[in-house]
Amino acid sequence: MSLDPDFRHGCVELIHGGGGRAMRRLIDALFLQAFDNPLLRAGDDQACFQVAPGRMVMTTDSHVISPLFFPGGDIGALAVHGTVNDVCMAGAVPLYLSAAFILEEGFPLSDLRRIVLSMAEAAREAGVAIVTGDTKVVERGKGDGVFITTTGVGRLPENVSCSVARVAIGDRILVSGCLGDHGVAILSQRENLEFEADLRSDSQSLHDLVATMIAVDPGLHCMRDPTRGGLAATLNEIAQQAQVGMRLRENAIPVRQEVRAACEFLGLDPLYIANEGKLIAFCAPEQADALLQAMRSHPKGRDAAIIGEVIEDPRCFVRLRTGFGGERVVDWRSGDPLPRIC
């Protein structure tokens, strides 16, 4: 029996996670070739690298999306984008990633190779190196193909301090583009929900857009990427943490017509739909116009908009002024209407 992985017809087997020769050959033939860099090539159980003086940022995220492949991406690229963006939301420059894979016995090696190559390409585009990782295999029926956990490290420039603690009354709230593309693209592929939708996921790394924004406004107060729970959950979380209220203008929130139509069809609200390549920013009111102009000058922020402002409110409500002139509270969801979305 050959221990060399067959990427055309082979499947993940328990021996690929057993710590023996088969696992070594899978790592050499796939992960090391795809993610190749000097730190990974050293073959140690950890990565040892120089860091510049100052502050570092670290974050971690697990990815359990279903389906694994979707219009505009796959779980591999998504794992890189999600963690790079979490590093960027501090205003930091992403440097390194680790990646841990939990594989299910029987998963096609061709699909695993496709995911890993996509992940490597996403890392190159973001300018980060995947420098350490781990591979485990679980028995057939005890996983769902592939789960990936990524940890990211970045360097925070000396003059930057993006934090929810800096959100202040009067701040303007900006979004970088149309909301809900990712969630609706995923839903359109679900076996029990398949419907026509000409949409692609917005999954992408925002490192270059963030760099453009920081160059214009180094004093930017706060940034978040509105992933699970969408804009509504993210703003409610920030409102609670900062002990402020927010007022949004419905007509200013960019949402594609296809997303609105799909949400109406499914009985969902676009404000609660997940995104993977968008950000929310809070800035001082006098910086808002310049920041908006800078975001719109970047391809990843061309649909950016100022959607509201931070207000004083001891109840920490997020309010929405509707297109008809009324007002409603955008509350937390009690549960998750869209599981396995990222």
Coordinates of C-alpha atoms in Angstrom, one line a residue:
M1 CA 0.0 0.0 0.0
S2 CA 1.4 3.4 -1.0
L3 CA 1.6 6.0 1.7
D4 CA 1.8 8.8 -0.9
P5 CA -1.4 10.9 -1.0
D6 CA -3.5 10.4 -4.2
F7 CA -4.9 13.8 -4.8
R8 CA -7.0 12.6 -7.8
H9 CA -8.9 9.6 -6.3
G10 CA -7.8 9.3 -2.7
C11 CA -9.6 10.3 0.6
V12 CA -8.5 11.4 4.0
E13 CA -7.8 8.3 6.1
L14 CA -7.2 7.9 9.9
I15 CA -3.5 7.2 9.2
H16 CA -3.2 10.8 7.9
G17 CA -3.7 12.0 11.5
G18 CA -1.8 9.2 13.2
G19 CA 1.6 10.9 13.5
G20 CA 3.3 8.4 11.3
R21 CA 4.8 8.3 7.8
A22 CA 1.4 8.8 6.0
M23 CA 0.8 12.0 7.9
R24 CA 4.3 13.2 7.2
R25 CA 3.9 12.6 3.5
L26 CA 0.5 14.4 3.4
I27 CA 2.1 17.4 5.2
D28 CA 5.1 17.5 2.9
A29 CA 3.1 17.0 -0.3
L30 CA 0.3 19.4 0.5
F31 CA 0.7 21.9 3.3
L32 CA 4.4 22.6 3.1
Q33 CA 4.3 23.0 -0.7
A34 CA 1.2 25.3 -0.6
F35 CA 2.3 27.4 2.4
D36 CA 6.0 27.3 1.7
N37 CA 8.1 29.9 3.6
P38 CA 11.4 29.7 5.6
L39 CA 9.7 29.5 9.0
L40 CA 7.4 26.7 8.1
R41 CA 10.2 24.9 6.2
A42 CA 12.3 24.8 9.4
G43 CA 10.1 22.0 10.6
D44 CA 9.9 22.9 14.3
D45 CA 6.8 22.5 16.4
Q46 CA 6.6 26.3 16.6
A47 CA 7.6 29.3 14.6
C48 CA 10.3 31.6 15.9
F49 CA 10.4 35.1 14.4
Q50 CA 11.7 38.6 15.1
V51 CA 9.2 41.3 16.1
A52 CA 9.5 45.0 16.0
P53 CA 9.4 47.0 19.3
G54 CA 5.9 48.1 20.3
R55 CA 2.5 46.5 20.5
M56 CA 1.4 43.3 18.8
V57 CA -2.1 42.0 18.1
M58 CA -3.2 38.4 18.2
T59 CA -6.6 36.9 17.4
T60 CA -8.1 33.4 16.7
D61 CA -11.1 32.1 14.9
S62 CA -12.7 28.8 14.0
H63 CA -14.4 28.1 10.7
V64 CA -17.2 25.6 10.3
I65 CA -19.0 26.9 7.3
S66 CA -21.5 24.8 5.3
P67 CA -21.2 24.3 2.3
L68 CA -17.4 24.3 2.1
F69 CA -17.4 25.7 -1.4
F70 CA -19.7 28.6 -2.3
P71 CA -20.0 31.4 -4.9
G72 CA -17.0 33.7 -4.4
G73 CA -14.9 31.5 -2.1
D74 CA -14.4 28.4 0.1
I75 CA -13.6 27.6 3.7
G76 CA -9.8 27.9 3.1
A77 CA -9.8 31.5 1.8
L78 CA -12.5 32.4 4.3
A79 CA -10.3 31.2 7.2
V80 CA -7.5 33.5 6.0
H81 CA -9.8 36.5 5.3
G82 CA -11.6 36.2 8.6
T83 CA -8.5 36.2 10.8
V84 CA -6.6 38.8 8.8
N85 CA -9.6 41.1 9.1
D86 CA -9.8 40.5 12.9
V87 CA -6.2 41.6 13.1
C88 CA -6.9 44.6 10.8
M89 CA -9.8 45.8 12.9
A90 CA -7.3 47.0 15.5
G91 CA -5.6 49.1 12.8
A92 CA -2.7 46.5 12.9
V93 CA -0.7 45.2 10.0
P94 CA -1.2 41.4 9.7
L95 CA 2.1 39.4 9.7
Y96 CA 1.7 35.7 10.5
L97 CA -1.0 33.0 10.7
S98 CA -1.2 29.5 12.2
A99 CA -3.7 27.0 10.8
A100 CA -5.2 23.9 12.4
F101 CA -7.2 21.4 10.4
I102 CA -9.7 18.9 11.7
L103 CA -10.4 16.5 8.8
E104 CA -13.1 13.8 8.6
E105 CA -12.1 10.3 7.4
G106 CA -13.3 9.8 3.8
F107 CA -13.0 13.5 2.8
P108 CA -11.7 13.6 -0.8
L109 CA -8.0 14.6 -1.0
S110 CA -8.8 16.5 -4.2
D111 CA -11.2 18.8 -2.2
L112 CA -8.6 19.2 0.6
R113 CA -6.0 20.2 -1.9
R114 CA -8.3 22.7 -3.5
I115 CA -9.0 24.3 -0.1
V116 CA -5.4 24.4 0.9
L117 CA -4.3 26.0 -2.4
S118 CA -7.1 28.6 -2.0
M119 CA -5.9 29.3 1.5
A120 CA -2.3 29.8 0.3
E121 CA -3.4 32.2 -2.4
A122 CA -5.5 34.2 0.1
A123 CA -2.5 34.5 2.4
R124 CA -0.2 35.7 -0.4
E125 CA -2.7 38.3 -1.4
A126 CA -2.9 39.5 2.2
G127 CA 0.8 39.5 2.6
V128 CA 0.8 37.1 5.5
A129 CA 2.8 33.9 6.0
I130 CA 1.2 30.7 7.5
V131 CA 4.1 29.7 9.7
T132 CA 2.8 26.8 11.9
G133 CA -0.2 24.5 12.0
D134 CA -1.7 21.2 13.0
T135 CA -3.6 18.3 11.4
K136 CA -6.1 15.9 13.1
V137 CA -8.4 13.3 11.6
V138 CA -11.7 12.2 13.1
E139 CA -13.6 9.1 12.3
R140 CA -16.2 9.0 9.5
G141 CA -19.5 10.6 10.6
K142 CA -17.9 12.5 13.5
G143 CA -17.0 15.7 11.5
D144 CA -18.3 17.5 8.5
G145 CA -15.5 17.3 6.0
V146 CA -13.1 20.1 7.2
F147 CA -13.0 22.5 10.1
I148 CA -10.2 25.1 10.2
T149 CA -9.0 27.2 13.1
T150 CA -6.6 30.1 12.4
T151 CA -4.7 32.4 14.7
G152 CA -3.3 35.7 13.4
V153 CA -0.5 38.0 14.7
G154 CA 0.0 41.6 13.6
R155 CA 1.9 44.7 14.4
L156 CA 0.1 47.8 15.7
P157 CA 1.6 51.1 14.5
E158 CA 2.6 53.4 17.4
N159 CA 0.0 56.1 16.7
V160 CA -3.0 53.9 16.2
S161 CA -5.5 52.8 18.9
C162 CA -8.7 51.4 17.5
S163 CA -10.9 50.2 20.4
V164 CA -14.5 50.1 21.5
A165 CA -13.3 52.1 24.5
R166 CA -12.8 55.1 22.2
V167 CA -16.3 55.2 20.7
A168 CA -17.8 58.6 21.8
I169 CA -21.1 60.5 21.6
G170 CA -21.2 62.3 18.2
D171 CA -19.1 59.7 16.4
R172 CA -20.1 59.0 12.8
I173 CA -20.7 55.3 11.8
L174 CA -19.5 54.2 8.4
V175 CA -19.7 50.9 6.5
S176 CA -17.4 49.9 3.7
G177 CA -20.0 48.5 1.3
C178 CA -23.1 46.6 0.6
L179 CA -24.3 44.3 3.4
G180 CA -25.5 40.7 3.4
D181 CA -23.8 39.4 0.2
H182 CA -21.9 36.6 2.0
G183 CA -24.8 35.3 4.0
V184 CA -27.2 35.2 1.0
A185 CA -24.6 33.6 -1.2
I186 CA -24.2 30.8 1.3
L187 CA -27.9 30.4 1.8
S188 CA -28.4 30.1 -1.9
Q189 CA -26.3 27.0 -1.8
R190 CA -27.9 25.2 1.1
E191 CA -29.6 22.0 0.0
N192 CA -32.9 22.8 1.7
L193 CA -33.0 26.4 0.6
E194 CA -31.6 26.4 -2.9
F195 CA -32.9 29.5 -4.8
E196 CA -31.7 31.6 -7.7
A197 CA -29.4 34.4 -6.6
D198 CA -26.8 36.0 -8.8
L199 CA -24.6 36.9 -5.8
R200 CA -21.0 36.1 -4.7
S201 CA -19.7 36.1 -1.2
D202 CA -17.8 39.3 -0.3
S203 CA -15.1 37.2 1.5
Q204 CA -11.9 39.2 1.2
S205 CA -9.0 40.6 3.3
L206 CA -9.4 44.2 4.2
H207 CA -5.7 44.9 5.1
D208 CA -5.2 47.4 2.2
L209 CA -8.5 49.2 2.7
V210 CA -7.7 49.6 6.4
A211 CA -4.2 50.9 5.6
T212 CA -5.8 53.5 3.3
M213 CA -8.2 54.6 6.1
I214 CA -5.5 54.7 8.8
A215 CA -3.4 56.9 6.5
V216 CA -6.2 59.5 6.3
D217 CA -7.3 59.2 10.0
P218 CA -4.7 57.6 12.3
G219 CA -7.1 58.6 15.2
L220 CA -9.9 56.4 13.9
H221 CA -11.8 55.4 17.0
C222 CA -13.0 51.8 16.3
M223 CA -13.5 49.2 13.6
R224 CA -15.3 45.9 13.5
D225 CA -16.2 43.4 10.8
P226 CA -19.9 42.5 10.9
T227 CA -19.7 38.8 10.5
R228 CA -22.1 36.5 12.4
G229 CA -25.3 38.4 13.3
G230 CA -24.5 41.1 10.7
L231 CA -24.6 44.9 11.2
A232 CA -27.3 44.6 13.9
A233 CA -25.5 42.2 16.3
T234 CA -22.2 44.1 15.8
L235 CA -23.6 47.5 16.6
N236 CA -25.6 46.2 19.6
E237 CA -22.4 44.6 20.9
I238 CA -20.5 47.9 20.6
A239 CA -23.3 49.9 22.0
Q240 CA -23.4 47.7 25.1
Q241 CA -19.6 47.7 25.5
A242 CA -19.3 51.5 25.0
Q243 CA -22.5 52.3 27.0
V244 CA -23.9 54.5 24.2
G245 CA -26.9 54.6 21.8
M246 CA -26.8 54.7 18.0
R247 CA -29.2 56.1 15.4
L248 CA -29.0 54.7 11.9
R249 CA -30.6 56.0 8.7
E250 CA -32.2 53.1 6.7
N251 CA -31.9 54.9 3.4
A252 CA -28.2 55.3 3.9
I253 CA -27.4 51.6 4.5
P254 CA -26.2 50.0 1.3
V255 CA -27.9 46.7 0.5
R256 CA -28.0 45.2 -3.0
Q257 CA -31.5 44.6 -4.5
E258 CA -30.7 40.9 -4.9
V259 CA -30.0 40.7 -1.1
R260 CA -33.2 42.5 -0.3
A261 CA -35.2 40.3 -2.6
A262 CA -33.7 37.1 -1.1
C263 CA -34.3 38.3 2.4
E264 CA -37.9 39.1 1.7
F265 CA -38.3 35.7 0.1
L266 CA -36.8 34.0 3.2
G267 CA -38.4 36.3 5.8
L268 CA -35.0 37.7 7.0
D269 CA -33.7 41.2 7.7
P270 CA -30.5 42.2 5.8
L271 CA -29.2 44.0 8.9
Y272 CA -28.8 40.5 10.5
I273 CA -27.1 38.8 7.6
A274 CA -23.4 37.8 7.9
N275 CA -20.6 39.6 6.0
E276 CA -17.0 38.4 5.5
G277 CA -15.4 41.3 3.6
K278 CA -17.0 44.5 5.1
L279 CA -16.2 46.7 8.0
I280 CA -17.8 49.2 10.3
A281 CA -15.9 52.3 11.4
F282 CA -16.4 54.9 14.1
C283 CA -14.7 58.2 13.7
A284 CA -14.9 61.8 15.0
P285 CA -17.5 63.8 13.1
E286 CA -15.0 66.2 11.6
Q287 CA -13.1 63.3 10.0
A288 CA -16.1 61.5 8.5
D289 CA -16.2 63.1 5.1
A290 CA -12.4 62.7 4.5
L291 CA -12.6 59.1 5.7
L292 CA -15.6 58.4 3.5
Q293 CA -13.8 59.8 0.4
A294 CA -10.7 57.7 1.1
M295 CA -12.8 54.6 1.5
R296 CA -14.6 55.2 -1.8
S297 CA -11.3 55.8 -3.6
H298 CA -10.4 52.1 -2.7
P299 CA -11.9 49.2 -4.7
K300 CA -13.0 47.5 -1.5
G301 CA -14.7 50.6 -0.3
R302 CA -16.3 52.0 -3.4
D303 CA -19.9 51.6 -1.9
A304 CA -18.9 53.0 1.5
A305 CA -21.5 55.2 3.3
I306 CA -22.1 57.1 6.5
I307 CA -25.0 55.3 8.0
G308 CA -25.6 57.0 11.3
E309 CA -24.1 58.4 14.5
V310 CA -23.5 57.6 18.1
I311 CA -25.9 59.2 20.6
E312 CA -26.4 59.4 24.3
D313 CA -28.8 56.7 25.5
P314 CA -28.5 55.0 28.9
R315 CA -30.5 52.0 27.5
C316 CA -27.9 51.5 24.8
F317 CA -30.5 51.1 22.0
V318 CA -29.6 50.9 18.3
R319 CA -32.4 52.8 16.6
L320 CA -33.2 52.9 12.9
R321 CA -34.9 55.8 11.2
T322 CA -36.9 54.2 8.5
G323 CA -37.4 55.4 4.9
F324 CA -41.0 56.3 5.9
G325 CA -39.9 58.6 8.7
G326 CA -40.6 56.3 11.6
E327 CA -38.2 54.8 14.0
R328 CA -37.7 51.3 15.3
V329 CA -35.2 49.6 17.6
V330 CA -32.7 47.2 15.9
D331 CA -32.5 44.7 18.7
W332 CA -30.4 41.6 19.3
R333 CA -31.6 38.3 17.9
S334 CA -32.5 35.7 20.6
G335 CA -30.9 33.0 18.5
D336 CA -28.9 32.4 15.3
P337 CA -31.2 32.3 12.2
L338 CA -28.3 31.4 10.0
P339 CA -26.0 28.7 11.5
R340 CA -22.7 27.5 9.9
I341 CA -22.4 30.8 7.9
C342 CA -18.7 31.3 8.6

